Amino acid sequence: NKGNYEHYMQKEIHEQPESLKTTMRGRLIRGGSCKAKTVLLGGLKDHFKTIRRSRRIVFIGCGTSYNAALAARPILEELSGVPVTMEIASDLLDRQGPIYREDTAVFVSQSGETADTLHALEYALENGALCVGITNTVGSAIARHTHCGVHINAGAEIGVASTKAYTSQIVVMAMLALAIGGDSITSQTRREAIIDGLFDLPNKVREVLKLDQEMKDLAKLLIAEQSLLVFGRGYNYATALEGALKVKEVALMHSEGMLAGEMKHGPLALVDENLTIIVIATRDSCFSKQQSVIQQLHARKGRLIVMCSKGDAVSACPGGFGRVIEVPQVEDCLQPVINIVPLQLLAYHLTVLRGYNVDQPRNLAKSVTTQ
Ligand code: UD1
Ligand code: F6R
């Protein structure tokens, strides 16, 4: 049921304040005056000891689910103290890459039925790793075959392009980082700030959704582009990949997400006055590096669209060149949840304006059950 919306993708984008609430329900505890703020993940409580002792945490997934894990990687590294590596399921299988008994392998999948991810799970089970699932579908193959896990509880996702599952996956993995981190004193202030940030996140998502009309106007300007690049780094490297994935899969426009730190190592050659580039430059420890990326792209006459924190347009885009998308600022590790929303809206409006099928892009299936 699409309710008042024209398409499932549109409904699912706008539903995110509610889906995120459901994801967090019962799992965030804001203690009383003397009780600490904590996270409760029922499905993992008997396994944290093993996870903390593992030699590394390996995230495994495909497409959007892989991108969600990439978005959560920095906070997991920071709070868990365990090395975190990333694997695209098909690539792990192609290489028969190393998975050890001492590993915690985390399988991220909305459907819980993706063949590549499921085969990678079988492979990790054979190799003796602790296998953890992060899925949206109770009773799915991945939920059944993992040793333990977390349901993201985002509600059924119908649109082929994953939107609300992505933001709920990131939130679950941020909660996972908090839970693995335990109650170490050194990170207490940081952990409490993240928990407060999680409580307020649905409100902030509601706020960023108000950019809908602005993104529709931007889509009108970009309707005939050949290509769209998206540059991000740090917490928002994943946002660049995921934003570009949405644009290519539904709007059928060539789009690439790139690590801004790699710009000078090749992609800069593409830049001229005909190329549109979205640069994600919200405030975090990478901001000054992004400022210099913006300067260099501007010097090559790239057509810039800069995503920055509210009130930051002048620092992010001095001289007023380019267009600015201002988004509410949240705790740095949660910022990817906010920053993807305008890009989801942009992909949605581009698709409608270009006359393509939003909910059922050509050649794609919601759940990829063949390898
Ligand atoms: C569970 C209940 C929830 C109830 C809550 C109350 C289910 C599905 N969930 O939620 O309805 O309100 O207790 O305390 O009954 N699992 C995997 N792999 C996965 C995902 C999950 O093995 O990919 C396992 C978990 O380890 C756990 C079970 O499935 O044993 C349920 O997981 P989850 O729904 O996340 O647990 P709770 O949030 O505790
Ligand atoms: C993109 C998209 C795909 C899926 C991928 C994995 O919008 O939907 O990239 O994310 O096929 O699917 P799940 O998460 O079901 O394993």
PDB file of C-alpha atoms in Angstrom, residues 37 107 160 168 323:
ATOM      1  CA  LYS A  37      23.033   5.287  28.668  1.00  0.00           C
ATOM      2  CA  PHE A 107      26.595 -10.543   6.907  1.00  0.00           C
ATOM      3  CA  VAL A 160      13.829  -2.276  -5.753  1.00  0.00           C
ATOM      4  CA  SER A 168      18.358   1.390   9.431  1.00  0.00           C
ATOM      5  CA  ARG A 323      25.088  25.212  -5.677  1.00  0.00           C
TER       6      ARG A 323
END
